[in-house]
JSON list of C-alpha atoms in Angstrom, two decimals:
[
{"chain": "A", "resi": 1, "resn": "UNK", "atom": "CA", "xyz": [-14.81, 17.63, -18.68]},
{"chain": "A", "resi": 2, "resn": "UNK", "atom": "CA", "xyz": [-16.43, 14.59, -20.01]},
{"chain": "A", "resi": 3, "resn": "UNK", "atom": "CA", "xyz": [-12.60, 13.14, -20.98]},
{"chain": "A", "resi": 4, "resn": "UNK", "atom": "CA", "xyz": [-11.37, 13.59, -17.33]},
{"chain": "A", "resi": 5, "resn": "UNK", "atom": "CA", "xyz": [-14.31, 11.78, -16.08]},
{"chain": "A", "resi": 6, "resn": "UNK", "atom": "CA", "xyz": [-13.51, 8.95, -18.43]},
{"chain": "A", "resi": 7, "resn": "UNK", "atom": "CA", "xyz": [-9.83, 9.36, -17.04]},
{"chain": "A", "resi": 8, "resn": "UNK", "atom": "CA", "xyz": [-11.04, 8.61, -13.57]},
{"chain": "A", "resi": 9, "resn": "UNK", "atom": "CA", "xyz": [-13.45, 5.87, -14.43]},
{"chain": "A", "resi": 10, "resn": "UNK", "atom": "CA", "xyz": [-10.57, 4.32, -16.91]},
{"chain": "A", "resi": 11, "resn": "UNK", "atom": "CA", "xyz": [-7.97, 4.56, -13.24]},
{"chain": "A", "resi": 12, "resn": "UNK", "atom": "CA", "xyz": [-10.87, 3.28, -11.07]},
{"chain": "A", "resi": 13, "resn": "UNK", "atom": "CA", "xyz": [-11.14, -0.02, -13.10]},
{"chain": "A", "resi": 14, "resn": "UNK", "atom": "CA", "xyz": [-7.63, -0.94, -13.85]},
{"chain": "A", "resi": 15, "resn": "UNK", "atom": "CA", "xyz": [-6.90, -0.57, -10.02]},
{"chain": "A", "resi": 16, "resn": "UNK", "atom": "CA", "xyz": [-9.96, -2.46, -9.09]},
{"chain": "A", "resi": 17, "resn": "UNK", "atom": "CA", "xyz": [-8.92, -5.28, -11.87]},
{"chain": "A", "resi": 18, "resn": "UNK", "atom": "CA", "xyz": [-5.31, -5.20, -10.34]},
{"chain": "A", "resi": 19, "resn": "UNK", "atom": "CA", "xyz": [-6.34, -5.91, -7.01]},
{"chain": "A", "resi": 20, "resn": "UNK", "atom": "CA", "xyz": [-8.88, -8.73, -8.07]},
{"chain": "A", "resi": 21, "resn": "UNK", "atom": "CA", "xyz": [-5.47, -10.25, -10.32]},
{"chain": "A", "resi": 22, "resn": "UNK", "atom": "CA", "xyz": [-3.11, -9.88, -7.22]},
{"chain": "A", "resi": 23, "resn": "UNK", "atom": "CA", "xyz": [-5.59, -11.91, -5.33]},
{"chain": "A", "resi": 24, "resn": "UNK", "atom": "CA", "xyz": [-5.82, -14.57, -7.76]},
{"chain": "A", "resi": 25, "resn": "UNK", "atom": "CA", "xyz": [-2.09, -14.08, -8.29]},
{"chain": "A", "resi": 26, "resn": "UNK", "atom": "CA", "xyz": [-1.19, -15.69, -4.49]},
{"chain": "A", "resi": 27, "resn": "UNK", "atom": "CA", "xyz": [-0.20, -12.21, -3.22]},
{"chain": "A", "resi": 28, "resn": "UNK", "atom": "CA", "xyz": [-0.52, -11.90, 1.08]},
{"chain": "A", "resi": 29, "resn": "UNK", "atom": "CA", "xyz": [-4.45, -11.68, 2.04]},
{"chain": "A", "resi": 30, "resn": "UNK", "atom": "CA", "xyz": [-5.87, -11.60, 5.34]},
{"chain": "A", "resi": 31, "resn": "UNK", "atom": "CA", "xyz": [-8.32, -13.87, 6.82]},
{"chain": "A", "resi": 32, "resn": "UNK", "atom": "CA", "xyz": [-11.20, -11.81, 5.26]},
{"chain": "A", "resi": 33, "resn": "UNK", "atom": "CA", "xyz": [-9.77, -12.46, 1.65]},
{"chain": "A", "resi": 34, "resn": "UNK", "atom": "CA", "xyz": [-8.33, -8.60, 1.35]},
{"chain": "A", "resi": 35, "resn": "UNK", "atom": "CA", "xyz": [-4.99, -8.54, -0.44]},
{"chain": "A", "resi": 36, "resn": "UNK", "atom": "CA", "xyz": [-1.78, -6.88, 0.64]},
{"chain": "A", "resi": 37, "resn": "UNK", "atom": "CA", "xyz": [-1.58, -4.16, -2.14]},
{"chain": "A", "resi": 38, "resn": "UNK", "atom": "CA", "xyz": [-1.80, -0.73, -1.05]},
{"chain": "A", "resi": 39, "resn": "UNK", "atom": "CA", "xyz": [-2.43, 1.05, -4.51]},
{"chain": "A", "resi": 40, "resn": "UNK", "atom": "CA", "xyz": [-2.54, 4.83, -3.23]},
{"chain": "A", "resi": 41, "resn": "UNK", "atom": "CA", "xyz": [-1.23, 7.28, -0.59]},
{"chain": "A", "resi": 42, "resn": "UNK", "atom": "CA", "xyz": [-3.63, 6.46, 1.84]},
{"chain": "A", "resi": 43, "resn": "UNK", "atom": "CA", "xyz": [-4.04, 2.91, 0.91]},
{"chain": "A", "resi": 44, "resn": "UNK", "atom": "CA", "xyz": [-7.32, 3.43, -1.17]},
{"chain": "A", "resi": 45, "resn": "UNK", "atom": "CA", "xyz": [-9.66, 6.36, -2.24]},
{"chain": "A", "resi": 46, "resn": "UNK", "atom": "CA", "xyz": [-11.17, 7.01, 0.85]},
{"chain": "A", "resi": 47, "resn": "UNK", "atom": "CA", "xyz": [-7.96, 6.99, 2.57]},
{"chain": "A", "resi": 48, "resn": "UNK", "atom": "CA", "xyz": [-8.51, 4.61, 5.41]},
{"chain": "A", "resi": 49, "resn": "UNK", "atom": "CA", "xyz": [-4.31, 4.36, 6.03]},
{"chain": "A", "resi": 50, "resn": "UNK", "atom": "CA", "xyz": [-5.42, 0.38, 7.92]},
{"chain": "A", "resi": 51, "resn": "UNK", "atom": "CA", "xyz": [-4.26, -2.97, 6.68]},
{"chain": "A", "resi": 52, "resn": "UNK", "atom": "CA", "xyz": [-6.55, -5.48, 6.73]},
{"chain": "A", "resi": 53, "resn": "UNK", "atom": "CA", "xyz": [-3.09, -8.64, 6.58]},
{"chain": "A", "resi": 54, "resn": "UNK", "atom": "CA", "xyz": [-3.29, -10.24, 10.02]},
{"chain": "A", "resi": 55, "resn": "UNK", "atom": "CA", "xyz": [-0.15, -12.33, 10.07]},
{"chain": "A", "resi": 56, "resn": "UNK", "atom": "CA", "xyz": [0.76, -9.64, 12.40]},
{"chain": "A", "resi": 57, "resn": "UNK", "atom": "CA", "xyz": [-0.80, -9.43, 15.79]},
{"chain": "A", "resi": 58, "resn": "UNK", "atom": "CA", "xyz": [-0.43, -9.18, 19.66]},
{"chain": "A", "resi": 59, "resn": "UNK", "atom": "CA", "xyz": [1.06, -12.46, 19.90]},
{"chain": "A", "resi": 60, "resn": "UNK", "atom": "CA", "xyz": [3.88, -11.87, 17.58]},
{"chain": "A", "resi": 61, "resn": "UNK", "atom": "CA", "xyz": [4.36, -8.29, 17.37]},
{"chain": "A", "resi": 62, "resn": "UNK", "atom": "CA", "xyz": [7.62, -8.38, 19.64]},
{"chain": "A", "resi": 63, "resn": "UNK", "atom": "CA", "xyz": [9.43, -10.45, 16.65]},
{"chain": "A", "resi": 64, "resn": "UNK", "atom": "CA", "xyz": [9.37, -7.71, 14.47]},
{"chain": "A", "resi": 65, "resn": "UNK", "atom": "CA", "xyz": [13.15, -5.92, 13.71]},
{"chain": "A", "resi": 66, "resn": "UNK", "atom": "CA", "xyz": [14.58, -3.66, 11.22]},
{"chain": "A", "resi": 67, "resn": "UNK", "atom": "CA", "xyz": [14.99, -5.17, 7.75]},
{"chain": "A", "resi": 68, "resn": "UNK", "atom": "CA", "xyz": [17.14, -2.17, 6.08]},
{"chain": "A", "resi": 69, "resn": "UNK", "atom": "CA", "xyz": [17.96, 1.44, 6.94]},
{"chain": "A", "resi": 70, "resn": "UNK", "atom": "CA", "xyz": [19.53, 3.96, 3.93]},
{"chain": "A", "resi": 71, "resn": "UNK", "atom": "CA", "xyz": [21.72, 7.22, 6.37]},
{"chain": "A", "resi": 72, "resn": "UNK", "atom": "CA", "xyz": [20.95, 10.19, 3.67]},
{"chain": "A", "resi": 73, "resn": "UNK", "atom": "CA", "xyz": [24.29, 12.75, 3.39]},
{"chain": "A", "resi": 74, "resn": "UNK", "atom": "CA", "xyz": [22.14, 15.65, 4.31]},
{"chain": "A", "resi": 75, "resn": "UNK", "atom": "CA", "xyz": [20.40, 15.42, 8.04]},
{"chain": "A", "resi": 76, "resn": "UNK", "atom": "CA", "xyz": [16.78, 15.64, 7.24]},
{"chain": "A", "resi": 77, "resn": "UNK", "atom": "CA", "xyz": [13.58, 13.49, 7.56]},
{"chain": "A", "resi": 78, "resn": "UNK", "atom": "CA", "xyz": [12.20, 11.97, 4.55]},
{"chain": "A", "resi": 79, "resn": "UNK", "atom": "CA", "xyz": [8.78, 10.37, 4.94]},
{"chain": "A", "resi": 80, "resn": "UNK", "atom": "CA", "xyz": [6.44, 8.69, 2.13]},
{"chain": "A", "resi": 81, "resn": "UNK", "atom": "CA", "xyz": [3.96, 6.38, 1.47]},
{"chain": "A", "resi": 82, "resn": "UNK", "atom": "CA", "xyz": [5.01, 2.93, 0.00]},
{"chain": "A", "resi": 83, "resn": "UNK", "atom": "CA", "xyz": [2.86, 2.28, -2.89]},
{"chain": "A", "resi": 84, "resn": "UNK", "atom": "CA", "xyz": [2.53, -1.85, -3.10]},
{"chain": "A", "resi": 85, "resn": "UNK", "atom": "CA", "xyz": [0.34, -3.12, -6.73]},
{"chain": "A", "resi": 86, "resn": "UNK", "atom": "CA", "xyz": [0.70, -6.46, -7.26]},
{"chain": "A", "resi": 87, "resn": "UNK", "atom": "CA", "xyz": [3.45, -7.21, -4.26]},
{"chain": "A", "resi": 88, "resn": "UNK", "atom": "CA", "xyz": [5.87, -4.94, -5.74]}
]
């Protein structure tokens, strides 16, 4: 028990220290000094799923297009997270 609890501490502090280097590292932030990563499913442990960039907003939402689209060979949905750590 006591090595999966070091586990989880270990994880806790190398993504804490990787989004304190992406913010020294230039990486997007928003006007509260948050950086761009999104590090888990949900975005971080207590899975708030909101980004806190503001680049983005009412003013300029209508510029926004498609980038890139990939047509699978089989017709289904595929849906997933992107996981973002130090803007890759």
């Amino acid at each position: 028990m006591s090595i999966l609890i070091n586990r989880i501490l270990l994880t806790l502090v190398l993504v804490g220290s990787s989004v304190t280097a992406a913010a020294a590292a230039g990486k997007p932030e928003s006007s509260a000094g948050e950086t761009g990563d999104w590090p888990a499913h949900g975005r971080n442990a207590g899975e708030e799923r909101y980004s806190p960039l503001d680049k983005i907003n009412d003013a300029n939402v209508d510029q926004l297009g498609l980038a890139w689209r990939f047509k699978y060979p089989l017709d289904r949905v595929v849906e997933a997270t992107p996981i973002v750590v130090d803007g890759v």
